[in-house]
mmCIF file with all atom_site columns, C-alpha atoms in Angstrom:
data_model
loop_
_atom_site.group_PDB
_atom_site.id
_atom_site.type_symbol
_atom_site.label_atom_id
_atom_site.label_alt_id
_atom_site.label_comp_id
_atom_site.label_asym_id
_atom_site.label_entity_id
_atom_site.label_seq_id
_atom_site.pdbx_PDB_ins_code
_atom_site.Cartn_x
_atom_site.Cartn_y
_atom_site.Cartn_z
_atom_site.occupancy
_atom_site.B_iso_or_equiv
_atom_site.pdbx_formal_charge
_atom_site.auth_seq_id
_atom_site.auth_comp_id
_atom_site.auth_asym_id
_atom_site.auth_atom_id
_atom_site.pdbx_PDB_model_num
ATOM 1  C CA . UNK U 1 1  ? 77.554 -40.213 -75.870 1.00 0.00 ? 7  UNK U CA 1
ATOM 2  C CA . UNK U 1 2  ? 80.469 -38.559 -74.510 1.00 0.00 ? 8  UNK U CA 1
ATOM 3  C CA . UNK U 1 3  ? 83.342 -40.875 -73.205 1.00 0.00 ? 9  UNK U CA 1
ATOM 4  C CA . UNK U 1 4  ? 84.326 -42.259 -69.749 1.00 0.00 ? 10 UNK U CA 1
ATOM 5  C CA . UNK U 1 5  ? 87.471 -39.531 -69.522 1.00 0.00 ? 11 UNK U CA 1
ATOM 6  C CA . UNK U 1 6  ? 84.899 -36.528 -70.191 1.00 0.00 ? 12 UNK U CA 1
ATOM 7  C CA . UNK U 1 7  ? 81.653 -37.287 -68.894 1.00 0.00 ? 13 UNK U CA 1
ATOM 8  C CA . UNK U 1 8  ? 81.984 -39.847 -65.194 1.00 0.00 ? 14 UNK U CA 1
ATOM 9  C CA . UNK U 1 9  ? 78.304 -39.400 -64.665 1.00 0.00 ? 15 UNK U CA 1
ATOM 10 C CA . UNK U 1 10 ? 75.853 -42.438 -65.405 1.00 0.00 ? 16 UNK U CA 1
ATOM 11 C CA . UNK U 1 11 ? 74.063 -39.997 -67.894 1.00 0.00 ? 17 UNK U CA 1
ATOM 12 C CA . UNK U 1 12 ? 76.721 -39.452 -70.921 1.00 0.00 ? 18 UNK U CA 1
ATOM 13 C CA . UNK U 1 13 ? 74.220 -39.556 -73.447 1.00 0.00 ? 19 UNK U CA 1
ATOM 14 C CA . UNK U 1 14 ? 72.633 -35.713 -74.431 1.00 0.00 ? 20 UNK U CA 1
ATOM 15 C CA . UNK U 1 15 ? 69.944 -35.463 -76.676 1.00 0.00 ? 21 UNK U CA 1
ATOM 16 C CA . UNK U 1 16 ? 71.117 -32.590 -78.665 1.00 0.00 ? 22 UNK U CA 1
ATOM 17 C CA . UNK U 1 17 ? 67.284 -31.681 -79.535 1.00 0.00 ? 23 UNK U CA 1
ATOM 18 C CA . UNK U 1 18 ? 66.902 -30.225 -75.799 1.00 0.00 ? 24 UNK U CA 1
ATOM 19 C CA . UNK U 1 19 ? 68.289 -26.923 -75.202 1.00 0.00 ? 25 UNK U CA 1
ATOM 20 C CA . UNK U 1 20 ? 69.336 -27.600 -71.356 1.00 0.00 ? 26 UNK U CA 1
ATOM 21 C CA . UNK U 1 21 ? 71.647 -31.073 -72.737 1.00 0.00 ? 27 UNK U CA 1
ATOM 22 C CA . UNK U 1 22 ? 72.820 -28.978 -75.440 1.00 0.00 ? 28 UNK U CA 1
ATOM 23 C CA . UNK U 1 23 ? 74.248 -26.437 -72.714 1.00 0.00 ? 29 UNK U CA 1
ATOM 24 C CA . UNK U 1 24 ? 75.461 -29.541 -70.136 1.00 0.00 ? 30 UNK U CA 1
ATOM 25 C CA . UNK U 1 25 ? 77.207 -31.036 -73.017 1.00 0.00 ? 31 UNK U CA 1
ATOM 26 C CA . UNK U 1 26 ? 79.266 -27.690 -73.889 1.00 0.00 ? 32 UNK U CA 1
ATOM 27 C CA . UNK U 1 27 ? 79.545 -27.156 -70.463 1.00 0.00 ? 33 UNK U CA 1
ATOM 28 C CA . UNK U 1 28 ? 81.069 -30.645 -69.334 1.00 0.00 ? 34 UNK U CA 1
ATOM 29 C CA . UNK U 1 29 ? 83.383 -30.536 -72.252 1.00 0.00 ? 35 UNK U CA 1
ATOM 30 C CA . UNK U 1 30 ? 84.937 -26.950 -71.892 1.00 0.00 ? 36 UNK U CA 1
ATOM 31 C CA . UNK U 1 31 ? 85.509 -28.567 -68.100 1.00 0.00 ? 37 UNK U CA 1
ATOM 32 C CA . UNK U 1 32 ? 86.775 -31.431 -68.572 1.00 0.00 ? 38 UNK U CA 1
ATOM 33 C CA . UNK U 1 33 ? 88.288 -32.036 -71.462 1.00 0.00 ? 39 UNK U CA 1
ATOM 34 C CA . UNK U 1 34 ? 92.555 -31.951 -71.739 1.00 0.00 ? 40 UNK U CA 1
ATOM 35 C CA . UNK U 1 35 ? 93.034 -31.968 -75.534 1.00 0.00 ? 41 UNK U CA 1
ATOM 36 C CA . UNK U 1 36 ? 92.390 -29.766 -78.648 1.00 0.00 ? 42 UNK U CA 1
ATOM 37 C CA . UNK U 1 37 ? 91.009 -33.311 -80.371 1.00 0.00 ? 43 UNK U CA 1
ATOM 38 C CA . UNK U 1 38 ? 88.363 -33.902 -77.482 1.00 0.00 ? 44 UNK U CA 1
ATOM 39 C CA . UNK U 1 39 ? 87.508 -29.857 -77.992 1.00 0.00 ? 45 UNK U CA 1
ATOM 40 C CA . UNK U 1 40 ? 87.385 -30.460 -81.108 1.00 0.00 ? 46 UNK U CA 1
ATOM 41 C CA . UNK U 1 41 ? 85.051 -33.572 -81.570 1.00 0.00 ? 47 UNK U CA 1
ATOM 42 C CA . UNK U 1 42 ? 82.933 -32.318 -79.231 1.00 0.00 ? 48 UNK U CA 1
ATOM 43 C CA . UNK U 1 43 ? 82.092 -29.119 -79.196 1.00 0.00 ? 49 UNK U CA 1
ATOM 44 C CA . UNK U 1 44 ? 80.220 -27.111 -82.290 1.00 0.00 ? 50 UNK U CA 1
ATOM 45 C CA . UNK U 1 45 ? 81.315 -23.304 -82.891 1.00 0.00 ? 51 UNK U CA 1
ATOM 46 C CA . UNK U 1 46 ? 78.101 -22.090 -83.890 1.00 0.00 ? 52 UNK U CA 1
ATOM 47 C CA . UNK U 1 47 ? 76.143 -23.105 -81.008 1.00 0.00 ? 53 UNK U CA 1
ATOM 48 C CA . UNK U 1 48 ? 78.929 -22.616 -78.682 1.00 0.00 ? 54 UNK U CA 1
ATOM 49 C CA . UNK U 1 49 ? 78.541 -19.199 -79.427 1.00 0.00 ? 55 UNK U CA 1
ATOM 50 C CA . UNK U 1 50 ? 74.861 -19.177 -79.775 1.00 0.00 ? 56 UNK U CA 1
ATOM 51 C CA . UNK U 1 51 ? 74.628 -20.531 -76.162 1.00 0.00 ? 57 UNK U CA 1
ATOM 52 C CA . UNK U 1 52 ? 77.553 -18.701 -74.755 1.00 0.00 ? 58 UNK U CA 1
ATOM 53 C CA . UNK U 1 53 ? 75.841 -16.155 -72.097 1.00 0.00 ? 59 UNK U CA 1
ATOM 54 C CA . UNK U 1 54 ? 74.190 -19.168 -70.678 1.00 0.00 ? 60 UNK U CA 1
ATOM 55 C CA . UNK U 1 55 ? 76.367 -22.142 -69.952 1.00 0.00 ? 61 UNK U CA 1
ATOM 56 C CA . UNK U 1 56 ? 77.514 -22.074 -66.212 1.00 0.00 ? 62 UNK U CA 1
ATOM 57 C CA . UNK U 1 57 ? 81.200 -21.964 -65.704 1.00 0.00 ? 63 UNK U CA 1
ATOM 58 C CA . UNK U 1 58 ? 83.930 -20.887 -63.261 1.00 0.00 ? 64 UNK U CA 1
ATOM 59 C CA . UNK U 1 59 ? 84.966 -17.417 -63.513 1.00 0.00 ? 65 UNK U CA 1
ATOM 60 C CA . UNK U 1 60 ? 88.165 -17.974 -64.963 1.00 0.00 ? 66 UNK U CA 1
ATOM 61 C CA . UNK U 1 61 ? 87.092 -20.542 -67.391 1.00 0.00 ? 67 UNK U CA 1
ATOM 62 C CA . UNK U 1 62 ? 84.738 -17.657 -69.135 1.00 0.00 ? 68 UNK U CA 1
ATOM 63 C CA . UNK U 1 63 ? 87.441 -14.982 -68.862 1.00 0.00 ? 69 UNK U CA 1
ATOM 64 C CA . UNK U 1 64 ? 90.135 -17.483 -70.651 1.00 0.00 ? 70 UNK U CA 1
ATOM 65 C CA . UNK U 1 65 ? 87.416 -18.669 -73.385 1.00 0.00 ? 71 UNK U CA 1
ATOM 66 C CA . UNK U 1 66 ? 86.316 -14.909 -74.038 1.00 0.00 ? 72 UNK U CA 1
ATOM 67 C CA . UNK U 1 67 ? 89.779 -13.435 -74.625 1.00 0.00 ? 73 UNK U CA 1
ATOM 68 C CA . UNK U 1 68 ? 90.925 -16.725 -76.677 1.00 0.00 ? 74 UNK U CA 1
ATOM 69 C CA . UNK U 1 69 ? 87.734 -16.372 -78.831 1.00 0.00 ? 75 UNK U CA 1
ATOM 70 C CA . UNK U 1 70 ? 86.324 -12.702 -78.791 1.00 0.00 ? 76 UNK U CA 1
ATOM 71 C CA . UNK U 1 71 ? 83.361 -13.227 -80.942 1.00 0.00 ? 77 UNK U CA 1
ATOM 72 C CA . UNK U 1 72 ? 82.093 -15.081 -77.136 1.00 0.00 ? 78 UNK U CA 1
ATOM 73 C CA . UNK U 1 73 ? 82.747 -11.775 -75.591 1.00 0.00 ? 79 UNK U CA 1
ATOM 74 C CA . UNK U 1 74 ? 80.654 -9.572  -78.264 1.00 0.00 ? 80 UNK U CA 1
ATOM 75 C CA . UNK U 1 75 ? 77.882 -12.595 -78.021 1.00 0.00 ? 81 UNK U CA 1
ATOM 76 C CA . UNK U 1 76 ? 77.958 -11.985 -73.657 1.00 0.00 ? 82 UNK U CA 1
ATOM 77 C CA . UNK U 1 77 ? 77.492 -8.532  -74.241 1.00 0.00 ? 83 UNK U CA 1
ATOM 78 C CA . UNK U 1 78 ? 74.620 -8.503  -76.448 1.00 0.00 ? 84 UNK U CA 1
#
């Protein structure tokens, strides 16, 4: 379960199992989070970049994640 400061909604639970809460969970986190820790905690490299073309984001959210972590950009590409 994600906490109060990340995830408002009444569903903050994500059954990590299911490919479309797996993508909300990355997605609400990149959004909303406002620390490295909460990034951190939360988020999992390997299927961030697994799921990468598919998560839906602002613009300038993808553009800031994709030139901070470049193996994102190579994975949008492919």
């Amino acid at each position: 379960m994600l906490p109060i400061d990340l995830d408002w909604s009444q569903q903050r639970r994500y059954d990590l199992a299911v490919d479309k809460d797996r993508r909300r969970l990355h997605e609400t986190v990149i959004r909303e989070a406002m620390s490295l820790d909460a990034l951190c905690s939360f988020l999992n490299a390997d299927l961030l970049v697994r799921l990468w073309p598919t998560p839906w984001l602002p613009p300038q959210v993808w553009r800031l994640w994709e030139e901070r972590f470049p193996e994102l950009r190579h994975r949008a590409a492919a």
